[in-house]
Amino acid sequence: MRHFLRSRPAIAMWLCALMLAACGSEESAEKMVERARQHMQFKEYAEAIALCDKAIAAQADFGPAYETKGKALHTQGKSEEALAAYVAWVAAAPADAYAYFYQGRLQLELGKHQDALASGDKLVELAPDGAESYALRGTARLRTGNESGATEDAKRATENDPKCLNALLLTGELALAEYRYADAEKAANTAIKLEARNVQALLLRARAALELDSFGKARDAIDAAKEAGADTMLEYWYWGAAIALSADEYDRAASMISGYEAVCSGGADNSTALVLRA
């Protein structure tokens, strides 16, 4: 053993092995996010978020780390924290179109429509040929009262990609706004064929069915939205309550209103819940 340690070639080999081991211990941001996504599959969200934070510390502009962190937070119903992750992504990588896409989509979900409009404008600037760019901006335009601008963006989005799911949802929302409820239902059904568990598509189907007085279809769609994870969203509870009230299902309506208030307990405005209770 002593002879081995005194051998210069052996010492060189030993030092080389130590150096290689040290290099190997420096895990890349990509590998850390890959492991974070594996934790996500097992609903180990704290572990996933910790790995994403380490990846961001290692490479501040690594988009997939922010994306995965935001999804882990959002899945737990921590939407404001998820949005903060996307805002940090935009700050770290201001030329990354994906950052504005994720930020804008969550801003829409949280009712921050003016902020979503700003994200949509920037996304169109960075990715002018992308269907998702116009779908995002068009949805924000519609929700801020610019129906003609939303119609233009819906057309551009559909031209760029006829199978763009968010463009279909925008088309459906425009149909609802114009009282074309059958067209809205058709758009929702087409979107669901593309992605069966898409929460926004299921909510669109529920709203269209409600306007068509198809309360059974509306209830089925809202229940399917819950199974797809919509119960962290104010929209789900609001439309669930509206459907139950329209169908004279008052116990179910009371439960939905309570759910709405629970989601609002994080600080969101719950005045809508008071109106529903009245």
PDB file of C-alpha atoms in Angstrom:
ATOM      1  CA  MET A   1       0.000   0.000   0.000  1.00  0.00           C
ATOM      2  CA  ARG A   2       2.799   2.404   0.939  1.00  0.00           C
ATOM      3  CA  HIS A   3       4.625   1.542  -2.259  1.00  0.00           C
ATOM      4  CA  PHE A   4       1.481   2.349  -4.250  1.00  0.00           C
ATOM      5  CA  LEU A   5       1.116   5.759  -2.608  1.00  0.00           C
ATOM      6  CA  ARG A   6       4.763   6.571  -3.260  1.00  0.00           C
ATOM      7  CA  SER A   7       4.420   5.728  -6.948  1.00  0.00           C
ATOM      8  CA  ARG A   8       4.274   8.938  -8.992  1.00  0.00           C
ATOM      9  CA  PRO A   9       2.055   7.472 -11.718  1.00  0.00           C
ATOM     10  CA  ALA A  10      -0.319   6.175  -9.076  1.00  0.00           C
ATOM     11  CA  ILE A  11      -0.460   9.575  -7.358  1.00  0.00           C
ATOM     12  CA  ALA A  12      -1.131  11.254 -10.701  1.00  0.00           C
ATOM     13  CA  MET A  13      -3.954   8.847 -11.409  1.00  0.00           C
ATOM     14  CA  TRP A  14      -5.413   9.425  -7.935  1.00  0.00           C
ATOM     15  CA  LEU A  15      -5.337  13.221  -8.355  1.00  0.00           C
ATOM     16  CA  CYS A  16      -6.915  12.910 -11.793  1.00  0.00           C
ATOM     17  CA  ALA A  17      -9.738  10.788 -10.369  1.00  0.00           C
ATOM     18  CA  LEU A  18     -10.369  13.390  -7.651  1.00  0.00           C
ATOM     19  CA  MET A  19     -10.528  16.167 -10.251  1.00  0.00           C
ATOM     20  CA  LEU A  20     -12.950  14.209 -12.408  1.00  0.00           C
ATOM     21  CA  ALA A  21     -15.138  13.498  -9.400  1.00  0.00           C
ATOM     22  CA  ALA A  22     -15.139  17.184  -8.496  1.00  0.00           C
ATOM     23  CA  CYS A  23     -16.135  18.150 -12.037  1.00  0.00           C
ATOM     24  CA  GLY A  24     -18.886  15.585 -12.024  1.00  0.00           C
ATOM     25  CA  SER A  25     -20.337  17.022  -8.812  1.00  0.00           C
ATOM     26  CA  GLU A  26     -21.116  20.299 -10.611  1.00  0.00           C
ATOM     27  CA  GLU A  27     -24.572  19.394 -11.901  1.00  0.00           C
ATOM     28  CA  SER A  28     -25.791  21.460 -14.838  1.00  0.00           C
ATOM     29  CA  ALA A  29     -28.963  23.558 -14.682  1.00  0.00           C
ATOM     30  CA  GLU A  30     -30.427  21.317 -17.380  1.00  0.00           C
ATOM     31  CA  LYS A  31     -29.847  18.166 -15.305  1.00  0.00           C
ATOM     32  CA  MET A  32     -31.330  19.784 -12.210  1.00  0.00           C
ATOM     33  CA  VAL A  33     -34.506  20.739 -14.083  1.00  0.00           C
ATOM     34  CA  GLU A  34     -34.690  17.246 -15.534  1.00  0.00           C
ATOM     35  CA  ARG A  35     -34.672  15.879 -11.976  1.00  0.00           C
ATOM     36  CA  ALA A  36     -37.217  18.513 -10.904  1.00  0.00           C
ATOM     37  CA  ARG A  37     -39.610  17.324 -13.588  1.00  0.00           C
ATOM     38  CA  GLN A  38     -39.222  13.767 -12.346  1.00  0.00           C
ATOM     39  CA  HIS A  39     -40.242  14.962  -8.875  1.00  0.00           C
ATOM     40  CA  MET A  40     -43.240  16.703 -10.458  1.00  0.00           C
ATOM     41  CA  GLN A  41     -44.462  13.363 -11.825  1.00  0.00           C
ATOM     42  CA  PHE A  42     -44.649  12.068  -8.251  1.00  0.00           C
ATOM     43  CA  LYS A  43     -46.219  15.310  -6.937  1.00  0.00           C
ATOM     44  CA  GLU A  44     -43.077  16.069  -4.948  1.00  0.00           C
ATOM     45  CA  TYR A  45     -43.428  19.789  -5.492  1.00  0.00           C
ATOM     46  CA  ALA A  46     -41.152  21.070  -2.727  1.00  0.00           C
ATOM     47  CA  GLU A  47     -38.266  18.991  -4.063  1.00  0.00           C
ATOM     48  CA  ALA A  48     -38.983  20.164  -7.621  1.00  0.00           C
ATOM     49  CA  ILE A  49     -39.023  23.827  -6.613  1.00  0.00           C
ATOM     50  CA  ALA A  50     -35.792  23.483  -4.618  1.00  0.00           C
ATOM     51  CA  LEU A  51     -34.037  22.003  -7.651  1.00  0.00           C
ATOM     52  CA  CYS A  52     -35.384  24.764  -9.897  1.00  0.00           C
ATOM     53  CA  ASP A  53     -34.056  27.397  -7.487  1.00  0.00           C
ATOM     54  CA  LYS A  54     -30.639  25.711  -7.588  1.00  0.00           C
ATOM     55  CA  ALA A  55     -30.770  25.681 -11.389  1.00  0.00           C
ATOM     56  CA  ILE A  56     -31.631  29.388 -11.460  1.00  0.00           C
ATOM     57  CA  ALA A  57     -28.759  30.122  -9.071  1.00  0.00           C
ATOM     58  CA  ALA A  58     -26.452  28.249 -11.441  1.00  0.00           C
ATOM     59  CA  GLN A  59     -27.809  29.847 -14.616  1.00  0.00           C
ATOM     60  CA  ALA A  60     -30.018  32.886 -14.039  1.00  0.00           C
ATOM     61  CA  ASP A  61     -31.520  33.020 -17.548  1.00  0.00           C
ATOM     62  CA  PHE A  62     -32.351  29.295 -17.867  1.00  0.00           C
ATOM     63  CA  GLY A  63     -35.996  29.425 -18.906  1.00  0.00           C
ATOM     64  CA  PRO A  64     -36.990  25.792 -18.222  1.00  0.00           C
ATOM     65  CA  ALA A  65     -36.164  26.283 -14.527  1.00  0.00           C
ATOM     66  CA  TYR A  66     -38.630  29.172 -14.214  1.00  0.00           C
ATOM     67  CA  GLU A  67     -41.213  27.314 -16.294  1.00  0.00           C
ATOM     68  CA  THR A  68     -41.023  24.174 -14.127  1.00  0.00           C
ATOM     69  CA  LYS A  69     -41.022  26.173 -10.886  1.00  0.00           C
ATOM     70  CA  GLY A  70     -44.074  28.124 -12.018  1.00  0.00           C
ATOM     71  CA  LYS A  71     -45.925  24.946 -12.938  1.00  0.00           C
ATOM     72  CA  ALA A  72     -45.082  23.331  -9.584  1.00  0.00           C
ATOM     73  CA  LEU A  73     -46.442  26.350  -7.719  1.00  0.00           C
ATOM     74  CA  HIS A  74     -49.511  26.701  -9.928  1.00  0.00           C
ATOM     75  CA  THR A  75     -50.404  23.034  -9.553  1.00  0.00           C
ATOM     76  CA  GLN A  76     -50.557  23.589  -5.787  1.00  0.00           C
ATOM     77  CA  GLY A  77     -52.878  26.571  -6.212  1.00  0.00           C
ATOM     78  CA  LYS A  78     -50.106  29.083  -5.478  1.00  0.00           C
ATOM     79  CA  SER A  79     -50.912  31.170  -8.530  1.00  0.00           C
ATOM     80  CA  GLU A  80     -49.471  34.477  -7.315  1.00  0.00           C
ATOM     81  CA  GLU A  81     -46.179  32.776  -6.438  1.00  0.00           C
ATOM     82  CA  ALA A  82     -46.194  31.093  -9.842  1.00  0.00           C
ATOM     83  CA  LEU A  83     -46.704  34.468 -11.479  1.00  0.00           C
ATOM     84  CA  ALA A  84     -43.789  35.869  -9.473  1.00  0.00           C
ATOM     85  CA  ALA A  85     -41.621  33.079 -10.914  1.00  0.00           C
ATOM     86  CA  TYR A  86     -42.637  34.059 -14.447  1.00  0.00           C
ATOM     87  CA  VAL A  87     -42.069  37.760 -13.730  1.00  0.00           C
ATOM     88  CA  ALA A  88     -38.562  36.860 -12.522  1.00  0.00           C
ATOM     89  CA  TRP A  89     -38.067  34.899 -15.751  1.00  0.00           C
ATOM     90  CA  VAL A  90     -38.975  37.958 -17.821  1.00  0.00           C
ATOM     91  CA  ALA A  91     -36.526  40.054 -15.796  1.00  0.00           C
ATOM     92  CA  ALA A  92     -33.734  37.502 -16.227  1.00  0.00           C
ATOM     93  CA  ALA A  93     -34.367  36.846 -19.930  1.00  0.00           C
ATOM     94  CA  PRO A  94     -36.242  39.828 -21.431  1.00  0.00           C
ATOM     95  CA  ALA A  95     -35.836  38.524 -25.001  1.00  0.00           C
ATOM     96  CA  ASP A  96     -37.326  35.085 -24.231  1.00  0.00           C
ATOM     97  CA  ALA A  97     -40.760  34.872 -25.856  1.00  0.00           C
ATOM     98  CA  TYR A  98     -41.727  31.861 -23.732  1.00  0.00           C
ATOM     99  CA  ALA A  99     -41.354  33.961 -20.573  1.00  0.00           C
ATOM    100  CA  TYR A 100     -43.991  36.415 -21.798  1.00  0.00           C
ATOM    101  CA  PHE A 101     -46.244  33.569 -22.922  1.00  0.00           C
ATOM    102  CA  TYR A 102     -46.333  31.911 -19.494  1.00  0.00           C
ATOM    103  CA  GLN A 103     -46.543  35.238 -17.702  1.00  0.00           C
ATOM    104  CA  GLY A 104     -49.390  36.441 -19.926  1.00  0.00           C
ATOM    105  CA  ARG A 105     -51.405  33.214 -19.687  1.00  0.00           C
ATOM    106  CA  LEU A 106     -51.330  33.300 -15.899  1.00  0.00           C
ATOM    107  CA  GLN A 107     -52.137  37.010 -15.838  1.00  0.00           C
ATOM    108  CA  LEU A 108     -55.269  36.207 -17.852  1.00  0.00           C
ATOM    109  CA  GLU A 109     -56.224  33.454 -15.413  1.00  0.00           C
ATOM    110  CA  LEU A 110     -55.784  35.819 -12.462  1.00  0.00           C
ATOM    111  CA  GLY A 111     -57.871  38.543 -14.087  1.00  0.00           C
ATOM    112  CA  LYS A 112     -54.885  40.857 -14.597  1.00  0.00           C
ATOM    113  CA  HIS A 113     -56.036  41.682 -18.105  1.00  0.00           C
ATOM    114  CA  GLN A 114     -54.139  44.931 -18.646  1.00  0.00           C
ATOM    115  CA  ASP A 115     -50.908  43.219 -17.576  1.00  0.00           C
ATOM    116  CA  ALA A 116     -51.734  40.313 -19.902  1.00  0.00           C
ATOM    117  CA  LEU A 117     -52.247  42.789 -22.735  1.00  0.00           C
ATOM    118  CA  ALA A 118     -48.755  44.197 -22.166  1.00  0.00           C
ATOM    119  CA  SER A 119     -47.351  40.645 -22.176  1.00  0.00           C
ATOM    120  CA  GLY A 120     -49.258  39.907 -25.385  1.00  0.00           C
ATOM    121  CA  ASP A 121     -47.922  43.009 -27.112  1.00  0.00           C
ATOM    122  CA  LYS A 122     -44.365  42.020 -26.203  1.00  0.00           C
ATOM    123  CA  LEU A 123     -44.955  38.418 -27.316  1.00  0.00           C
ATOM    124  CA  VAL A 124     -46.189  39.611 -30.725  1.00  0.00           C
ATOM    125  CA  GLU A 125     -43.063  41.786 -30.993  1.00  0.00           C
ATOM    126  CA  LEU A 126     -40.747  38.859 -30.175  1.00  0.00           C
ATOM    127  CA  ALA A 127     -42.624  36.136 -32.075  1.00  0.00           C
ATOM    128  CA  PRO A 128     -44.683  37.830 -34.817  1.00  0.00           C
ATOM    129  CA  ASP A 129     -45.268  34.575 -36.689  1.00  0.00           C
ATOM    130  CA  GLY A 130     -46.521  32.622 -33.690  1.00  0.00           C
ATOM    131  CA  ALA A 131     -50.201  31.734 -33.408  1.00  0.00           C
ATOM    132  CA  GLU A 132     -49.905  31.773 -29.610  1.00  0.00           C
ATOM    133  CA  SER A 133     -48.728  35.384 -29.714  1.00  0.00           C
ATOM    134  CA  TYR A 134     -51.956  36.599 -31.297  1.00  0.00           C
ATOM    135  CA  ALA A 135     -54.117  34.211 -29.268  1.00  0.00           C
ATOM    136  CA  LEU A 136     -52.739  35.661 -26.037  1.00  0.00           C
ATOM    137  CA  ARG A 137     -52.989  39.281 -27.100  1.00  0.00           C
ATOM    138  CA  GLY A 138     -56.421  38.728 -28.641  1.00  0.00           C
ATOM    139  CA  THR A 139     -57.784  37.220 -25.437  1.00  0.00           C
ATOM    140  CA  ALA A 140     -56.400  40.140 -23.430  1.00  0.00           C
ATOM    141  CA  ARG A 141     -57.893  42.575 -25.941  1.00  0.00           C
ATOM    142  CA  LEU A 142     -61.301  40.917 -25.667  1.00  0.00           C
ATOM    143  CA  ARG A 143     -61.242  41.067 -21.870  1.00  0.00           C
ATOM    144  CA  THR A 144     -60.250  44.729 -21.910  1.00  0.00           C
ATOM    145  CA  GLY A 145     -63.124  45.655 -24.224  1.00  0.00           C
ATOM    146  CA  ASN A 146     -61.333  45.746 -27.589  1.00  0.00           C
ATOM    147  CA  GLU A 147     -63.526  43.261 -29.448  1.00  0.00           C
ATOM    148  CA  SER A 148     -62.455  44.367 -32.937  1.00  0.00           C
ATOM    149  CA  GLY A 149     -58.778  43.988 -32.025  1.00  0.00           C
ATOM    150  CA  ALA A 150     -59.510  40.575 -30.539  1.00  0.00           C
ATOM    151  CA  THR A 151     -61.250  39.514 -33.766  1.00  0.00           C
ATOM    152  CA  GLU A 152     -58.220  40.593 -35.813  1.00  0.00           C
ATOM    153  CA  ASP A 153     -55.862  38.655 -33.549  1.00  0.00           C
ATOM    154  CA  ALA A 154     -58.088  35.564 -33.622  1.00  0.00           C
ATOM    155  CA  LYS A 155     -57.962  35.646 -37.420  1.00  0.00           C
ATOM    156  CA  ARG A 156     -54.160  36.014 -37.452  1.00  0.00           C
ATOM    157  CA  ALA A 157     -53.728  33.203 -34.926  1.00  0.00           C
ATOM    158  CA  THR A 158     -55.957  30.827 -36.880  1.00  0.00           C
ATOM    159  CA  GLU A 159     -54.218  31.672 -40.152  1.00  0.00           C
ATOM    160  CA  ASN A 160     -50.830  30.936 -38.589  1.00  0.00           C
ATOM    161  CA  ASP A 161     -51.991  27.650 -37.054  1.00  0.00           C
ATOM    162  CA  PRO A 162     -55.558  26.335 -37.582  1.00  0.00           C
ATOM    163  CA  LYS A 163     -54.996  23.823 -34.751  1.00  0.00           C
ATOM    164  CA  CYS A 164     -53.777  26.346 -32.170  1.00  0.00           C
ATOM    165  CA  LEU A 165     -55.802  25.471 -29.078  1.00  0.00           C
ATOM    166  CA  ASN A 166     -55.685  28.946 -27.555  1.00  0.00           C
ATOM    167  CA  ALA A 167     -56.815  30.445 -30.870  1.00  0.00           C
ATOM    168  CA  LEU A 168     -59.830  28.111 -30.776  1.00  0.00           C
ATOM    169  CA  LEU A 169     -60.577  29.226 -27.222  1.00  0.00           C
ATOM    170  CA  LEU A 170     -60.364  32.864 -28.269  1.00  0.00           C
ATOM    171  CA  THR A 171     -62.747  32.135 -31.164  1.00  0.00           C
ATOM    172  CA  GLY A 172     -65.127  30.537 -28.672  1.00  0.00           C
ATOM    173  CA  GLU A 173     -64.926  33.485 -26.282  1.00  0.00           C
ATOM    174  CA  LEU A 174     -65.675  35.872 -29.148  1.00  0.00           C
ATOM    175  CA  ALA A 175     -68.680  33.738 -30.091  1.00  0.00           C
ATOM    176  CA  LEU A 176     -69.949  33.958 -26.497  1.00  0.00           C
ATOM    177  CA  ALA A 177     -69.495  37.731 -26.514  1.00  0.00           C
ATOM    178  CA  GLU A 178     -71.530  37.926 -29.739  1.00  0.00           C
ATOM    179  CA  TYR A 179     -74.282  35.599 -28.386  1.00  0.00           C
ATOM    180  CA  ARG A 180     -73.364  32.855 -30.858  1.00  0.00           C
ATOM    181  CA  TYR A 181     -73.593  30.134 -28.285  1.00  0.00           C
ATOM    182  CA  ALA A 182     -73.700  27.163 -30.664  1.00  0.00           C
ATOM    183  CA  ASP A 183     -70.495  28.419 -32.321  1.00  0.00           C
ATOM    184  CA  ALA A 184     -68.898  28.801 -28.887  1.00  0.00           C
ATOM    185  CA  GLU A 185     -69.834  25.215 -28.030  1.00  0.00           C
ATOM    186  CA  LYS A 186     -68.402  24.032 -31.355  1.00  0.00           C
ATOM    187  CA  ALA A 187     -65.102  25.820 -30.683  1.00  0.00           C
ATOM    188  CA  ALA A 188     -64.942  24.295 -27.191  1.00  0.00           C
ATOM    189  CA  ASN A 189     -65.607  20.802 -28.499  1.00  0.00           C
ATOM    190  CA  THR A 190     -62.902  21.170 -31.160  1.00  0.00           C
ATOM    191  CA  ALA A 191     -60.429  22.356 -28.506  1.00  0.00           C
ATOM    192  CA  ILE A 192     -61.305  19.409 -26.255  1.00  0.00           C
ATOM    193  CA  LYS A 193     -60.613  17.014 -29.125  1.00  0.00           C
ATOM    194  CA  LEU A 194     -57.111  18.483 -29.279  1.00  0.00           C
ATOM    195  CA  GLU A 195     -56.590  18.339 -25.502  1.00  0.00           C
ATOM    196  CA  ALA A 196     -59.237  16.452 -23.549  1.00  0.00           C
ATOM    197  CA  ARG A 197     -58.235  17.767 -20.114  1.00  0.00           C
ATOM    198  CA  ASN A 198     -57.697  21.405 -21.038  1.00  0.00           C
ATOM    199  CA  VAL A 199     -59.325  23.374 -18.238  1.00  0.00           C
ATOM    200  CA  GLN A 200     -60.123  26.481 -20.297  1.00  0.00           C
ATOM    201  CA  ALA A 201     -61.754  24.403 -23.046  1.00  0.00           C
ATOM    202  CA  LEU A 202     -63.920  22.596 -20.492  1.00  0.00           C
ATOM    203  CA  LEU A 203     -64.919  25.879 -18.860  1.00  0.00           C
ATOM    204  CA  LEU A 204     -65.800  27.290 -22.284  1.00  0.00           C
ATOM    205  CA  ARG A 205     -67.985  24.257 -22.982  1.00  0.00           C
ATOM    206  CA  ALA A 206     -69.690  24.722 -19.596  1.00  0.00           C
ATOM    207  CA  ARG A 207     -70.397  28.401 -20.268  1.00  0.00           C
ATOM    208  CA  ALA A 208     -71.740  27.719 -23.757  1.00  0.00           C
ATOM    209  CA  ALA A 209     -73.973  24.911 -22.474  1.00  0.00           C
ATOM    210  CA  LEU A 210     -75.260  27.193 -19.716  1.00  0.00           C
ATOM    211  CA  GLU A 211     -76.290  29.830 -22.257  1.00  0.00           C
ATOM    212  CA  LEU A 212     -78.002  27.108 -24.311  1.00  0.00           C
ATOM    213  CA  ASP A 213     -79.911  26.003 -21.174  1.00  0.00           C
ATOM    214  CA  SER A 214     -78.243  22.581 -21.352  1.00  0.00           C
ATOM    215  CA  PHE A 215     -77.687  22.381 -17.607  1.00  0.00           C
ATOM    216  CA  GLY A 216     -76.722  18.692 -17.627  1.00  0.00           C
ATOM    217  CA  LYS A 217     -73.988  19.313 -20.215  1.00  0.00           C
ATOM    218  CA  ALA A 218     -72.848  22.383 -18.317  1.00  0.00           C
ATOM    219  CA  ARG A 219     -72.612  20.422 -15.053  1.00  0.00           C
ATOM    220  CA  ASP A 220     -70.690  17.591 -16.743  1.00  0.00           C
ATOM    221  CA  ALA A 221     -68.240  20.066 -18.257  1.00  0.00           C
ATOM    222  CA  ILE A 222     -67.658  21.910 -14.977  1.00  0.00           C
ATOM    223  CA  ASP A 223     -67.119  18.589 -13.153  1.00  0.00           C
ATOM    224  CA  ALA A 224     -64.631  17.520 -15.842  1.00  0.00           C
ATOM    225  CA  ALA A 225     -62.833  20.849 -15.387  1.00  0.00           C
ATOM    226  CA  LYS A 226     -62.483  20.115 -11.668  1.00  0.00           C
ATOM    227  CA  GLU A 227     -61.012  16.689 -12.412  1.00  0.00           C
ATOM    228  CA  ALA A 228     -58.508  18.427 -14.704  1.00  0.00           C
ATOM    229  CA  GLY A 229     -57.377  20.693 -11.848  1.00  0.00           C
ATOM    230  CA  ALA A 230     -59.615  23.752 -12.193  1.00  0.00           C
ATOM    231  CA  ASP A 231     -60.530  23.899  -8.494  1.00  0.00           C
ATOM    232  CA  THR A 232     -57.641  26.296  -7.816  1.00  0.00           C
ATOM    233  CA  MET A 233     -59.210  28.833 -10.205  1.00  0.00           C
ATOM    234  CA  LEU A 234     -61.844  31.471  -9.401  1.00  0.00           C
ATOM    235  CA  GLU A 235     -63.415  30.885 -12.819  1.00  0.00           C
ATOM    236  CA  TYR A 236     -64.280  27.310 -11.940  1.00  0.00           C
ATOM    237  CA  TRP A 237     -66.085  28.210  -8.725  1.00  0.00           C
ATOM    238  CA  TYR A 238     -67.851  31.192 -10.287  1.00  0.00           C
ATOM    239  CA  TRP A 239     -69.251  29.303 -13.260  1.00  0.00           C
ATOM    240  CA  GLY A 240     -69.970  26.269 -11.108  1.00  0.00           C
ATOM    241  CA  ALA A 241     -72.118  28.445  -8.859  1.00  0.00           C
ATOM    242  CA  ALA A 242     -73.820  30.133 -11.822  1.00  0.00           C
ATOM    243  CA  ILE A 243     -74.689  26.767 -13.391  1.00  0.00           C
ATOM    244  CA  ALA A 244     -76.015  25.373 -10.098  1.00  0.00           C
ATOM    245  CA  LEU A 245     -78.161  28.459  -9.468  1.00  0.00           C
ATOM    246  CA  SER A 246     -79.589  28.319 -13.005  1.00  0.00           C
ATOM    247  CA  ALA A 247     -80.474  24.643 -12.467  1.00  0.00           C
ATOM    248  CA  ASP A 248     -82.066  25.412  -9.040  1.00  0.00           C
ATOM    249  CA  GLU A 249     -79.441  23.263  -7.312  1.00  0.00           C
ATOM    250  CA  TYR A 250     -79.060  25.503  -4.278  1.00  0.00           C
ATOM    251  CA  ASP A 251     -77.011  23.206  -2.057  1.00  0.00           C
ATOM    252  CA  ARG A 252     -74.488  22.722  -4.859  1.00  0.00           C
ATOM    253  CA  ALA A 253     -74.507  26.479  -5.500  1.00  0.00           C
ATOM    254  CA  ALA A 254     -73.787  27.188  -1.819  1.00  0.00           C
ATOM    255  CA  SER A 255     -70.854  24.765  -1.929  1.00  0.00           C
ATOM    256  CA  MET A 256     -69.482  26.446  -5.058  1.00  0.00           C
ATOM    257  CA  ILE A 257     -69.795  29.906  -3.496  1.00  0.00           C
ATOM    258  CA  SER A 258     -67.951  28.688  -0.398  1.00  0.00           C
ATOM    259  CA  GLY A 259     -65.206  27.376  -2.673  1.00  0.00           C
ATOM    260  CA  TYR A 260     -65.011  30.746  -4.416  1.00  0.00           C
ATOM    261  CA  GLU A 261     -64.642  32.485  -1.052  1.00  0.00           C
ATOM    262  CA  ALA A 262     -61.936  30.031   0.003  1.00  0.00           C
ATOM    263  CA  VAL A 263     -59.894  30.796  -3.107  1.00  0.00           C
ATOM    264  CA  CYS A 264     -60.421  34.504  -2.446  1.00  0.00           C
ATOM    265  CA  SER A 265     -59.156  34.123   1.125  1.00  0.00           C
ATOM    266  CA  GLY A 266     -55.621  34.654  -0.132  1.00  0.00           C
ATOM    267  CA  GLY A 267     -56.478  38.323  -0.624  1.00  0.00           C
ATOM    268  CA  ALA A 268     -58.448  38.407  -3.878  1.00  0.00           C
ATOM    269  CA  ASP A 269     -61.617  40.472  -4.103  1.00  0.00           C
ATOM    270  CA  ASN A 270     -64.588  38.349  -3.030  1.00  0.00           C
ATOM    271  CA  SER A 271     -67.329  40.857  -3.874  1.00  0.00           C
ATOM    272  CA  THR A 272     -68.524  38.523  -6.644  1.00  0.00           C
ATOM    273  CA  ALA A 273     -69.197  35.822  -4.045  1.00  0.00           C
ATOM    274  CA  LEU A 274     -71.384  38.265  -2.125  1.00  0.00           C
ATOM    275  CA  VAL A 275     -73.392  38.951  -5.279  1.00  0.00           C
ATOM    276  CA  LEU A 276     -73.817  35.225  -5.923  1.00  0.00           C
ATOM    277  CA  ARG A 277     -75.000  34.663  -2.331  1.00  0.00           C
ATOM    278  CA  ALA A 278     -77.548  37.433  -2.718  1.00  0.00           C
TER     279      ALA A 278
END
